[in-house]
């Protein structure tokens, strides 16, 4: 099929953008190189997308430098107004964006409609409103002096995002950076560039001046690495694997870039013996199987008190088996394919790892056949591990794959929960208020959900500790990440 036919068959009316977005215009890569983005439902090519190289990053940085003086000094409320208009445009184009995201990533269309698109709009709206409310302070210093602080933008910001939530992550990264007056060079993942390019187009429509945002699909090892190294980029914000995060820290040392990292996780989801079991079963399925488990905050370690483990699994396993897999563009689909064939192989590889460690496969563990055989599908997988020290209980699988562990006491639960190097999302289910707050306090994690899992909101700080990275997205914390403080002394 030709690109236009693919777009039409996916219900898209707007042509799919497939060039780099630099200085307010769509342009080919200097090298002329392109890479096909594939539909994970059947591994057929959607379109060839331009692939940025170093020369394109340099062009984008130059455009951002030209745009920075005016953008950073524009009245904050005017910057905010552009973000608010963008949020309106996202809502006006919601169905198109949802379809584009589902086509490129495999997200079930019901999730793209209900979650990805509204959350993207909400994030741009939140920070649009924040732009003129984030302010400095006056500080009571010694007599004869007035001291105040200015919150200034960092400058040109590099942003590298992964393939699991490409649309939503454009807003998490760009909205606070823009509200604070920074200019951006962003690299989406090479396998999911389409919704980011459409957002760039909508930004221009919303009135964002040329050069303020530059969108460069490209390879991580080339464009991403060069963004991390670039001497004129003042900060890099990255979401992805811990291994790449480490590479970014090393690459950014040359000009002492400010670094913000949102990395992997191995979320403990603890079900105590006094939990509302029905709520915990449903919430735990959501915690791991939403977006095919491709979420850094997924509740991928299901920790059950041994008194309720059998009863819990007797409900959880049939629920996992009942999840409807299918074409992401089909309204009835509850779980789509993983985002790439390579990733499907990686996830399935963990079935062998777990079985080799003495694990017990309770559900799934394979790709479905039939109509879905050509796609990147993996059945919802439930695996009981022998020990919390096993690889399957320590390493991020990043798929519809939950590792089941049991515990006997609160102390043992905490030992298991805090027994990985990660510290991102975590959850617990109990009716005991005191226990809930104590466990929340003791969890080594950036986020804790009590009797719930995986809630996010643009106002609530999001990020991790330990090998899950540092810095926070969302809320006032994100504005702090994208500004630097200047202290001004006035002799009065
Ligand atoms: P990463 O390699 O971390 O990719 C994330 C982003 O970083 C992509 O845009 C990637 O570009 C880019 N990148 C790769 N190498 C880079 C470098 N040297 N310098 C700068 N940027 C670079 O993740 P992945 O390979 O896609 O996935 C591997 C595993 O990482 C997953 O299985 C999962 O465990 C984890 N992961 C975690 C998250 C979150 S939200 N924490 C998200 C994705 C993956 P290209 O994609 O174009 O190479």
PDB file of C-alpha atoms and ligand atoms in Angstrom, residues 160-164 169 187-191 218-221 224-225 228 238-241 244 247-248 262-264 296 343 346 396-398, ligand 1:
ATOM      1  CA  UNK A 160      15.267  12.187  23.993  1.00  0.00           C
ATOM      2  CA  UNK A 161      12.121  10.107  24.364  1.00  0.00           C
ATOM      3  CA  UNK A 162      11.341   6.385  23.961  1.00  0.00           C
ATOM      4  CA  UNK A 163       8.741   4.469  22.006  1.00  0.00           C
ATOM      5  CA  UNK A 164       6.309   3.362  24.717  1.00  0.00           C
ATOM      6  CA  UNK A 169       5.965  12.075  26.434  1.00  0.00           C
ATOM      7  CA  UNK A 187      14.509  13.216  19.288  1.00  0.00           C
ATOM      8  CA  UNK A 188      11.624  10.741  19.309  1.00  0.00           C
ATOM      9  CA  UNK A 189      12.428   7.018  19.104  1.00  0.00           C
ATOM     10  CA  UNK A 190      13.244   5.908  15.571  1.00  0.00           C
ATOM     11  CA  UNK A 191      10.444   3.329  15.619  1.00  0.00           C
ATOM     12  CA  UNK A 218      16.830   9.708  14.129  1.00  0.00           C
ATOM     13  CA  UNK A 219      18.881   6.887  15.560  1.00  0.00           C
ATOM     14  CA  UNK A 220      19.709   6.992  19.251  1.00  0.00           C
ATOM     15  CA  UNK A 221      23.317   6.062  18.580  1.00  0.00           C
ATOM     16  CA  UNK A 224      20.580  11.012  20.310  1.00  0.00           C
ATOM     17  CA  UNK A 225      24.225  10.599  21.197  1.00  0.00           C
ATOM     18  CA  UNK A 228      23.828  14.441  24.552  1.00  0.00           C
ATOM     19  CA  UNK A 238      15.943  11.618  28.816  1.00  0.00           C
ATOM     20  CA  UNK A 239      13.417   8.839  29.266  1.00  0.00           C
ATOM     21  CA  UNK A 240      14.429   5.263  28.467  1.00  0.00           C
ATOM     22  CA  UNK A 241      16.600   2.433  29.678  1.00  0.00           C
ATOM     23  CA  UNK A 244      21.282   4.405  27.801  1.00  0.00           C
ATOM     24  CA  UNK A 247      25.671   6.625  28.306  1.00  0.00           C
ATOM     25  CA  UNK A 248      23.924   9.994  28.294  1.00  0.00           C
ATOM     26  CA  UNK A 262      13.593   8.968  33.877  1.00  0.00           C
ATOM     27  CA  UNK A 263      14.742   5.367  33.557  1.00  0.00           C
ATOM     28  CA  UNK A 264      13.524   1.837  34.105  1.00  0.00           C
ATOM     29  CA  UNK A 296       8.444   2.143  33.302  1.00  0.00           C
ATOM     30  CA  UNK A 343      11.142  -6.196  21.631  1.00  0.00           C
ATOM     31  CA  UNK A 346      13.312  -9.829  24.146  1.00  0.00           C
ATOM     32  CA  UNK A 396      12.892  -4.933  33.645  1.00  0.00           C
ATOM     33  CA  UNK A 397      11.025  -7.110  31.119  1.00  0.00           C
ATOM     34  CA  UNK A 398       8.895  -4.227  29.818  1.00  0.00           C
TER      35      UNK A 398
HETATM   36  P1  LIG B   1      16.648   3.098  24.940  1.00  0.00           P
HETATM   37  O1  LIG B   1      17.807   2.602  24.171  1.00  0.00           O
HETATM   38  O2  LIG B   1      16.915   3.640  26.274  1.00  0.00           O
HETATM   39  O3  LIG B   1      15.900   4.188  24.026  1.00  0.00           O
HETATM   40  C1  LIG B   1      15.236   5.318  24.498  1.00  0.00           C
HETATM   41  C2  LIG B   1      15.589   6.521  23.642  1.00  0.00           C
HETATM   42  O4  LIG B   1      16.982   6.772  23.718  1.00  0.00           O
HETATM   43  C3  LIG B   1      15.282   6.321  22.158  1.00  0.00           C
HETATM   44  O5  LIG B   1      14.877   7.549  21.582  1.00  0.00           O
HETATM   45  C4  LIG B   1      16.637   5.910  21.619  1.00  0.00           C
HETATM   46  O6  LIG B   1      16.738   6.139  20.252  1.00  0.00           O
HETATM   47  C5  LIG B   1      17.546   6.816  22.416  1.00  0.00           C
HETATM   48  N1  LIG B   1      18.954   6.399  22.479  1.00  0.00           N
HETATM   49  C6  LIG B   1      19.479   5.158  22.304  1.00  0.00           C
HETATM   50  N2  LIG B   1      20.825   5.195  22.438  1.00  0.00           N
HETATM   51  C7  LIG B   1      21.163   6.491  22.706  1.00  0.00           C
HETATM   52  C8  LIG B   1      22.391   7.169  22.950  1.00  0.00           C
HETATM   53  N3  LIG B   1      23.568   6.537  22.935  1.00  0.00           N
HETATM   54  N4  LIG B   1      22.362   8.489  23.189  1.00  0.00           N
HETATM   55  C9  LIG B   1      21.190   9.157  23.215  1.00  0.00           C
HETATM   56  N5  LIG B   1      20.005   8.575  22.973  1.00  0.00           N
HETATM   57  C10 LIG B   1      19.978   7.262  22.733  1.00  0.00           C
HETATM   58  O7  LIG B   1      15.574   1.986  25.093  1.00  0.00           O
HETATM   59  P2  LIG B   1      15.195   0.841  24.042  1.00  0.00           P
HETATM   60  O8  LIG B   1      16.406   0.165  23.474  1.00  0.00           O
HETATM   61  O9  LIG B   1      14.283   1.440  23.108  1.00  0.00           O
HETATM   62  O10 LIG B   1      14.504  -0.209  25.010  1.00  0.00           O
HETATM   63  C11 LIG B   1      15.291  -1.129  25.775  1.00  0.00           C
HETATM   64  C12 LIG B   1      14.739  -1.290  27.158  1.00  0.00           C
HETATM   65  O11 LIG B   1      14.750  -0.041  27.831  1.00  0.00           O
HETATM   66  C13 LIG B   1      13.290  -1.728  27.241  1.00  0.00           C
HETATM   67  O12 LIG B   1      13.119  -3.068  27.054  1.00  0.00           O
HETATM   68  C14 LIG B   1      12.939  -1.250  28.600  1.00  0.00           C
HETATM   69  O13 LIG B   1      13.393  -2.155  29.566  1.00  0.00           O
HETATM   70  C15 LIG B   1      13.688   0.048  28.708  1.00  0.00           C
HETATM   71  N6  LIG B   1      12.835   1.215  28.365  1.00  0.00           N
HETATM   72  C16 LIG B   1      12.407   1.975  29.376  1.00  0.00           C
HETATM   73  C17 LIG B   1      11.599   3.056  29.096  1.00  0.00           C
HETATM   74  C18 LIG B   1      11.132   3.911  30.214  1.00  0.00           C
HETATM   75  S1  LIG B   1       9.770   4.763  30.044  1.00  0.00           S
HETATM   76  N7  LIG B   1      11.792   4.030  31.306  1.00  0.00           N
HETATM   77  C19 LIG B   1      11.212   3.355  27.802  1.00  0.00           C
HETATM   78  C20 LIG B   1      11.707   2.565  26.761  1.00  0.00           C
HETATM   79  C21 LIG B   1      12.520   1.509  27.075  1.00  0.00           C
HETATM   80  P3  LIG B   1      16.377   4.959  19.209  1.00  0.00           P
HETATM   81  O14 LIG B   1      15.153   4.290  19.721  1.00  0.00           O
HETATM   82  O15 LIG B   1      16.132   5.679  17.962  1.00  0.00           O
HETATM   83  O16 LIG B   1      17.566   4.080  19.207  1.00  0.00           O
END
